[in-house]
Tab-separated table of C-alpha atoms and ligand atoms in Angstrom:
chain	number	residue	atom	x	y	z
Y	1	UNK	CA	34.902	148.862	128.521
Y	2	UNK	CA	34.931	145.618	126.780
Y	3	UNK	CA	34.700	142.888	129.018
Y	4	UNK	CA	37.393	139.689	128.968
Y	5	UNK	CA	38.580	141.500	125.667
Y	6	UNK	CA	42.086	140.948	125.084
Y	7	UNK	CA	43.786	144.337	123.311
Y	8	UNK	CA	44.967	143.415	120.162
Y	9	UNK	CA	45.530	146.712	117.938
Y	10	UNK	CA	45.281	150.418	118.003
Y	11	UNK	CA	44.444	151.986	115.110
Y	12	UNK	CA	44.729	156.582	114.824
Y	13	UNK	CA	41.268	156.742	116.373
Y	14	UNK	CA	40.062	152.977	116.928
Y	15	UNK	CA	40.504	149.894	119.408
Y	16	UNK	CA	40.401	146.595	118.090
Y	17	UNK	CA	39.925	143.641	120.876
Y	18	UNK	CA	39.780	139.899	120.455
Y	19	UNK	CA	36.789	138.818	122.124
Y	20	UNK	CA	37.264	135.377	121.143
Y	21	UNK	CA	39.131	132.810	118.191
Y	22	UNK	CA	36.374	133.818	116.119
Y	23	UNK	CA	35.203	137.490	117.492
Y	24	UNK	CA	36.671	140.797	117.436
Y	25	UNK	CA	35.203	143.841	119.206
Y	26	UNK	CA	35.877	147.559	116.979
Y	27	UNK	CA	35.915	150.249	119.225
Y	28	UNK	CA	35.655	153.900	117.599
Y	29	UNK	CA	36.727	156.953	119.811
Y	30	UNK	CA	35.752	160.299	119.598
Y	31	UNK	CA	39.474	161.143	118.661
Y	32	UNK	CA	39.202	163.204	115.330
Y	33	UNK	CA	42.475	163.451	113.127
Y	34	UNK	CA	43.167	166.147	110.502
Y	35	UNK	CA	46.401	166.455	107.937
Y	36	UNK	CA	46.775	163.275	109.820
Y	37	UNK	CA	47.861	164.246	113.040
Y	38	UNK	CA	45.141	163.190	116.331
Y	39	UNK	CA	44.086	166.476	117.698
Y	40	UNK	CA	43.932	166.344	121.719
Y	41	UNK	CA	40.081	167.346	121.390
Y	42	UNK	CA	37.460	164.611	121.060
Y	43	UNK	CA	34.222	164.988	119.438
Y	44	UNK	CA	31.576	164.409	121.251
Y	45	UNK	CA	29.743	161.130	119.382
Y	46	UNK	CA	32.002	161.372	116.840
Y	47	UNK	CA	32.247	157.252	117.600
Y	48	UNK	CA	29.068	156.091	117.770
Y	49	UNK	CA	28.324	158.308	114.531
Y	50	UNK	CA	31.172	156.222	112.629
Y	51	UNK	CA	30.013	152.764	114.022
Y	52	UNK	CA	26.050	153.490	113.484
Y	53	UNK	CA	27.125	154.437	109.718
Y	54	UNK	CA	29.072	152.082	108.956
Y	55	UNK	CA	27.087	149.417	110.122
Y	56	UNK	CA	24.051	150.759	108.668
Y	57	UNK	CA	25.688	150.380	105.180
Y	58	UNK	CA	26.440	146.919	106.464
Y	59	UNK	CA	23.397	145.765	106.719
Y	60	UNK	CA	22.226	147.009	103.468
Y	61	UNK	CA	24.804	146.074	101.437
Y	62	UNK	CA	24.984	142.201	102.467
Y	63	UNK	CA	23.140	141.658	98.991
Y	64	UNK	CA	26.413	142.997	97.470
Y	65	UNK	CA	29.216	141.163	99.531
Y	66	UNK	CA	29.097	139.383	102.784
Y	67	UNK	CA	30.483	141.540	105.782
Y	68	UNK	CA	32.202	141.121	109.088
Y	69	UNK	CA	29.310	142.512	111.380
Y	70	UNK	CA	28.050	140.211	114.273
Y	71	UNK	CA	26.669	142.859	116.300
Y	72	UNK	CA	26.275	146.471	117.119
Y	73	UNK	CA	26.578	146.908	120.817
Y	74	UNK	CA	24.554	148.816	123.419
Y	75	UNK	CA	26.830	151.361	123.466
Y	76	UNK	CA	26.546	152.246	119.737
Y	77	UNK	CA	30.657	152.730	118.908
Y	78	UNK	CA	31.397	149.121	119.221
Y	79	UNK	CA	30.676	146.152	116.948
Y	80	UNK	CA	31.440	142.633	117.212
Y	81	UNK	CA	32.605	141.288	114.078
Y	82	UNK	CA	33.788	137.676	112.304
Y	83	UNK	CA	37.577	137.840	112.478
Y	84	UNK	CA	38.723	137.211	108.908
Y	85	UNK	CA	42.360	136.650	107.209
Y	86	UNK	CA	42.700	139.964	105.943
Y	87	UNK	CA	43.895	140.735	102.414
Y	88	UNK	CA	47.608	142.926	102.262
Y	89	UNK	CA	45.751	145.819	100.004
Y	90	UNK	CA	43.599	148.633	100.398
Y	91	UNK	CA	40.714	148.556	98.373
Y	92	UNK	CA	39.907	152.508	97.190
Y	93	UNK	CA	37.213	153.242	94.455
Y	94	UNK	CA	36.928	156.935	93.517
Y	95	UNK	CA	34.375	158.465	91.677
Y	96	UNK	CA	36.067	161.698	91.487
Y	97	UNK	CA	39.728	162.937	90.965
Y	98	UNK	CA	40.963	164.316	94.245
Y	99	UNK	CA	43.805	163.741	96.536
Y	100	UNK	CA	46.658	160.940	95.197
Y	101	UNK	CA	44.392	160.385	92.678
Y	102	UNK	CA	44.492	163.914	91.169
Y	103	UNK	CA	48.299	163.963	92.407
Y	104	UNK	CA	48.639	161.146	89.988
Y	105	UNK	CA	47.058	162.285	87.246
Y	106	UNK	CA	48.380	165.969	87.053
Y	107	UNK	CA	51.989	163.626	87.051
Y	108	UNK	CA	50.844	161.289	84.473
Y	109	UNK	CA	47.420	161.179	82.763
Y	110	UNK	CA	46.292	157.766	84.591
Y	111	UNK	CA	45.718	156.627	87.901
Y	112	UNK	CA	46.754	153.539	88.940
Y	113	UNK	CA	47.107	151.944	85.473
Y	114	UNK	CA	43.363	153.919	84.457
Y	115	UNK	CA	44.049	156.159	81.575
Y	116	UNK	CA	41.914	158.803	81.797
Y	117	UNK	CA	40.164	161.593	79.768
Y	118	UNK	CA	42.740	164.624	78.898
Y	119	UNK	CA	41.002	167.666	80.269
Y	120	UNK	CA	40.119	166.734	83.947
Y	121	UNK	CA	40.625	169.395	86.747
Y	122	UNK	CA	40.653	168.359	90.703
Y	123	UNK	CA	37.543	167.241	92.362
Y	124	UNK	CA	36.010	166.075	88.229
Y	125	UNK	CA	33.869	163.608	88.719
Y	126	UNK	CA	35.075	160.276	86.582
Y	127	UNK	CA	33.480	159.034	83.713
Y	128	UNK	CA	33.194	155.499	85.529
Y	129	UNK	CA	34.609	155.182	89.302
Y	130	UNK	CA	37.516	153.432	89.000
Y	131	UNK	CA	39.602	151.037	91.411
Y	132	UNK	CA	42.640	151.637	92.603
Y	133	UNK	CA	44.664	149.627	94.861
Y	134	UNK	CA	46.972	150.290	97.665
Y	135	UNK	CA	49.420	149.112	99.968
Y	136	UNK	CA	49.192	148.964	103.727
Y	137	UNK	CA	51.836	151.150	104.948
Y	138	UNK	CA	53.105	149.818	108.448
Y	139	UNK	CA	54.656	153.487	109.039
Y	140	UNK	CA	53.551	156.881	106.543
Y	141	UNK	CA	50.904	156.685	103.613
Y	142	UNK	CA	49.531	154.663	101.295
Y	143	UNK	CA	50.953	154.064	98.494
Y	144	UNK	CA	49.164	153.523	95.271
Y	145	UNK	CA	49.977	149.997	93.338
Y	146	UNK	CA	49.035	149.300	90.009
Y	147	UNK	CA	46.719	146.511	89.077
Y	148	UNK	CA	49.349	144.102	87.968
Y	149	UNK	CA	51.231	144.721	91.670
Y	150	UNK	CA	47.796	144.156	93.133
Y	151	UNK	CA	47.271	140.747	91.701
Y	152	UNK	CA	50.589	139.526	92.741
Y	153	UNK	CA	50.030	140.120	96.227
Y	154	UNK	CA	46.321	138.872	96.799
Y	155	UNK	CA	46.652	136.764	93.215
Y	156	UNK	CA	44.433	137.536	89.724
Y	157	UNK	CA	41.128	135.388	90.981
Y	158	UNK	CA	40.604	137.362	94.423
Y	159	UNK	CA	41.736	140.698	92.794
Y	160	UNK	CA	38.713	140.179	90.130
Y	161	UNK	CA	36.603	139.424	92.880
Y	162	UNK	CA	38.238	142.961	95.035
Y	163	UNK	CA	37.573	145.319	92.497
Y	164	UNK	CA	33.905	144.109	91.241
Y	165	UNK	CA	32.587	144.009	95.264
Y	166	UNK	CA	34.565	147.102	95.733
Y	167	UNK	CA	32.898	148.934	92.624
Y	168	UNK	CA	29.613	147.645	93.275
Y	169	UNK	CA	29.511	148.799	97.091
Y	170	UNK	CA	30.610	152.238	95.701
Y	171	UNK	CA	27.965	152.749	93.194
Y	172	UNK	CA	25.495	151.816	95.783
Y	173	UNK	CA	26.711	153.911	98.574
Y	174	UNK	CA	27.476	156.910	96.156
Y	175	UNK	CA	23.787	156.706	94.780
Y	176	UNK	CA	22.490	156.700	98.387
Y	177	UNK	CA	24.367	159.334	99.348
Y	178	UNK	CA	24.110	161.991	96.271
Y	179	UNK	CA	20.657	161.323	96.862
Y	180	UNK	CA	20.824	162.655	99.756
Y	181	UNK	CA	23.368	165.741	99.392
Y	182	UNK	CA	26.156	164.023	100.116
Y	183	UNK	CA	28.939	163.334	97.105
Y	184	UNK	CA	31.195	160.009	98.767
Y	185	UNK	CA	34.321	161.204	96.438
Y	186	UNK	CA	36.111	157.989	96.948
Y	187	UNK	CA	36.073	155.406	99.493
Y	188	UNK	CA	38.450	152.516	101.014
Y	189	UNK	CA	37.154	149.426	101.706
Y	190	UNK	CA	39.464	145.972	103.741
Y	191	UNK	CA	38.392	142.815	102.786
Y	192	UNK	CA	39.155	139.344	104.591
Y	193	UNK	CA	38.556	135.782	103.977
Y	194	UNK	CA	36.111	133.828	105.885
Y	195	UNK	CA	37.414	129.971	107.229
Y	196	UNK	CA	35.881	129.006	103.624
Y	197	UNK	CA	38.129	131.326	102.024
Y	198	UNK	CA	34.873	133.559	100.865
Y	199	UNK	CA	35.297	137.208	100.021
Y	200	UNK	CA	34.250	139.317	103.509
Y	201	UNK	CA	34.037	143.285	104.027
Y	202	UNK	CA	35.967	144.045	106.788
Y	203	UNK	CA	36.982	147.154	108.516
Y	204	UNK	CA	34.724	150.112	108.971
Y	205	UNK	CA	33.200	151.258	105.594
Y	206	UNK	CA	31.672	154.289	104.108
Y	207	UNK	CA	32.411	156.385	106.693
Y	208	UNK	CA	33.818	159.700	106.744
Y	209	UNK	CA	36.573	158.619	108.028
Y	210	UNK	CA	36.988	155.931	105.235
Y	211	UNK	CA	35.858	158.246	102.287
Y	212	UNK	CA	36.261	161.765	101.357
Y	213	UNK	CA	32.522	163.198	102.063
Y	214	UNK	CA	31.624	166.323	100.111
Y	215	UNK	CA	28.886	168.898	100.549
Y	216	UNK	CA	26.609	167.830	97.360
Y	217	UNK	CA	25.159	171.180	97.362
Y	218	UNK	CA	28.890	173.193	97.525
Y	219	UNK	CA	30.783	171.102	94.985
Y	220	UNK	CA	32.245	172.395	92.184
Y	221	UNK	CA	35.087	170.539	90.164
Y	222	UNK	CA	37.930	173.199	89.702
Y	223	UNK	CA	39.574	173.036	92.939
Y	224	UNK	CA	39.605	171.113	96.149
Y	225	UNK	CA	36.409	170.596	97.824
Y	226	UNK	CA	35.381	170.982	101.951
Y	227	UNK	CA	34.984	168.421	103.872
Y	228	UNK	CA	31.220	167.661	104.579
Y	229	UNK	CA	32.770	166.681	108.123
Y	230	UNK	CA	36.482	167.904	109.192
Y	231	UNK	CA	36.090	171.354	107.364
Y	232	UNK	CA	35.582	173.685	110.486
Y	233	UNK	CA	38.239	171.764	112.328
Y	234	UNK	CA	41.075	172.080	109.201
Y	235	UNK	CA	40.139	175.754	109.019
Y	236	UNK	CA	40.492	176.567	112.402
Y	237	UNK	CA	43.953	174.667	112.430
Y	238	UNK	CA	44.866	176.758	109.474
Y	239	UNK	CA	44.290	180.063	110.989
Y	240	UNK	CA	46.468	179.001	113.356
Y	241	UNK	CA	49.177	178.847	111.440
Y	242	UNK	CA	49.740	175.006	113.057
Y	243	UNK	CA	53.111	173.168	111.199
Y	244	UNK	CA	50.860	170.229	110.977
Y	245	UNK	CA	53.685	168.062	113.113
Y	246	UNK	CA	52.383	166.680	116.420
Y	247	UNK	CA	50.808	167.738	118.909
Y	248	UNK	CA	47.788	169.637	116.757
Y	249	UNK	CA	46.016	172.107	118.627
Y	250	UNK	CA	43.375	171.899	120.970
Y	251	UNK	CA	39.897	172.997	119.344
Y	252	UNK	CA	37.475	175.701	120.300
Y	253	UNK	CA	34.444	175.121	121.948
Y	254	UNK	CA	32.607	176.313	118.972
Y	255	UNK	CA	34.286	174.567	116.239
Y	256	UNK	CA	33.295	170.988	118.147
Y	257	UNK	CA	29.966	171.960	118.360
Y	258	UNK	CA	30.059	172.778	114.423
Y	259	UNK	CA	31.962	169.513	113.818
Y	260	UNK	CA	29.965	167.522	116.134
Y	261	UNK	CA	26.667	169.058	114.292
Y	262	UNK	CA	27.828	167.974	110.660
Y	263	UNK	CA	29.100	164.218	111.425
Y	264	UNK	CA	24.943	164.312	113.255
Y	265	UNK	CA	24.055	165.955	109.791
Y	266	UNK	CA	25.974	163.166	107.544
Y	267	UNK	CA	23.988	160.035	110.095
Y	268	UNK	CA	20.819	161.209	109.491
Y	269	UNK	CA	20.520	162.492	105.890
Y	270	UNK	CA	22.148	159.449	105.121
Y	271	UNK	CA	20.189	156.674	107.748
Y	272	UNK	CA	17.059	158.939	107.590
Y	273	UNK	CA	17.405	157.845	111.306
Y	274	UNK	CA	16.921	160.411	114.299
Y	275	UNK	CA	20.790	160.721	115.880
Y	276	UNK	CA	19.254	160.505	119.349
Y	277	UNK	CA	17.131	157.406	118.466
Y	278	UNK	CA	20.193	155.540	117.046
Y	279	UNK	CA	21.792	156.477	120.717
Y	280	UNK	CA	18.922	154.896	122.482
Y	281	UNK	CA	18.306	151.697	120.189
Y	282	UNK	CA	21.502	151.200	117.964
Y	283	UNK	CA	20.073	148.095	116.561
Y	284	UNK	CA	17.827	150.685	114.508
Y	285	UNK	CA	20.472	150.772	111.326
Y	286	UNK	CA	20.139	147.374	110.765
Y	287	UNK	CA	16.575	147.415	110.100
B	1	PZK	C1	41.670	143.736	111.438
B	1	PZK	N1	42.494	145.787	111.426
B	1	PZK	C2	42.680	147.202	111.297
B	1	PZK	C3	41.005	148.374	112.718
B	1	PZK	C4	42.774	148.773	114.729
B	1	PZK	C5	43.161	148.103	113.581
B	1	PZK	N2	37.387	141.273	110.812
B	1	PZK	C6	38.739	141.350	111.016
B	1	PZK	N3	39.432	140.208	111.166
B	1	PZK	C7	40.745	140.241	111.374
B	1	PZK	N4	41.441	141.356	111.460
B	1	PZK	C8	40.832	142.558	111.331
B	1	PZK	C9	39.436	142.580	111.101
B	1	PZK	C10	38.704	143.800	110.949
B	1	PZK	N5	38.155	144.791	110.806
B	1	PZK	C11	41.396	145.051	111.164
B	1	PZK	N6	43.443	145.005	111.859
B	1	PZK	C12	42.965	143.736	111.862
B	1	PZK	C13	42.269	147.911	112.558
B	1	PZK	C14	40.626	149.033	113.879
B	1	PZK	C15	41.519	149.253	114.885
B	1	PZK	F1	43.603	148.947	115.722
């Protein structure tokens, strides 16, 4: 439990604390969410997973764009990070055509102002990734924006500068990762201006909970992919029959062990770090 941390925001599955003017303390729970409902189950790490990922790709991508991270704490699902004036859009870059994006371009042929090749099916990887902007819906989903919307609300200047850090961090990540067996099918970064008014990565970022994580060995364009992570959990609440309206169900002993073993499997291929060292040193994924 943070200590002297005021409360200042709750997000599905995260705490966010103000530690100080200039600090805030990210706290990820084991809470796991799926057709975007929180299931009353935890998985076990499932936190410190997100928070040792993301802040590994933090401290590898500071070449790239200047991030948020202070500090990882000793209990490896908190960081303390710069608190930044936060920009009103979400940043997405997707390499492949899945969810709205595919949605979009069944309906018209382009996403988000990209027109794209005829001939795509879901899950087809794209030519180029492309960036495409959303709002921050206070209540629902996201809603895609096109590019003209985007530079309106954050103007043309820090839009440029959005979509080139947000393009670059993908290619990195995505290269990392395929190289590893994992396919990062899109991805949605939060950036924040620092008291100079410089471009900061906020948030958490390449995470599975940020990104759409795909089994590099499984994939197939054609159809809609598993989830490297949330697949057992979806197909157990499937078989169920659940509405998908709150409350979800509870999950089976063995499905969190098979969850909990894939988000271990996604930290390591991807830090090449032992889980259980990360647990014992955090500090480790910023080496
Ligand atoms: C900030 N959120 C979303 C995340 C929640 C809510 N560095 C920053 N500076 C200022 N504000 C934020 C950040 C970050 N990151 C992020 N809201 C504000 C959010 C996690 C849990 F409840």
């Amino acid at each position: 439990m943070p200590e002297a941390a005021v409360h200042v925001a709750s997000g599905k599955v995260r705490e966010l604390y103000a530690l100080d003017d200039d600090r805030l303390l990210l706290v990820a729970s084991d809470r796991i969410s799926t057709f975007d409902v929180v299931l009353p189950t935890e998985i076990p790490d499932k936190g410190r997973v997100l928070t040792g990922l993301a802040a590994f790709w933090f401290a590898r991508t500071r070449g790239i764009c200047a991030n948020h991270l202070l500090a990882v704490r000793p209990d490896g699902r908190s960081t303390e990070c710069r608190r930044l004036e936060m920009l009103p859009i979400e940043c997405v870059v997707r390499g492949y055509l899945s969810g709205s994006g595919w949605k979009d371009y069944t309906a018209t042929g382009s996403v988000c102002g990209h027109m794209l090749p005829a001939g795509l099916t879901e899950s087809s990887e794209l030519p180029e990734p492309i960036f495409t902007p959303a709002t921050k819906a206070t209540t629902g989903h996201d809603e895609n924006i096109d590019r003209d919307t985007a530079a309106e609300l954050v103007g043309p200047e820090l839009f440029d500068a959005v979509e080139r850090a947000s393009i670059a961090l993908y290619r990195f990540a995505a290269q990392h990762a395929r190289e590893r067996g994992i396919v990062i099918a899109d991805t949605k970064f939060e950036f924040g201006l620092d008291e100079e008014r410089r471009l900061v990565l906020g948030d958490e970022a390449l995470t599975p909970d940020s990104s759409r994580f795909w089994p590099a060995d499984e994939y197939r364009a054609g159809g809609p992919q598993p989830s490297f992570d949330k697949q057992y959990a979806r197909d157990y609440c499937e078989s169920l029959g659940w509405d998908k309206t709150e409350p979800g169900p509870e999950l089976p002993d063995a499905v969190v062990a098979g969850t909990h073993a894939r988000y271990v499997e996604a930290f390591e291929r991807l830090t090449e770090i032992d889980f259980d060292d990360y647990l014992a040193d955090p500090e480790l994924v910023l080496r």
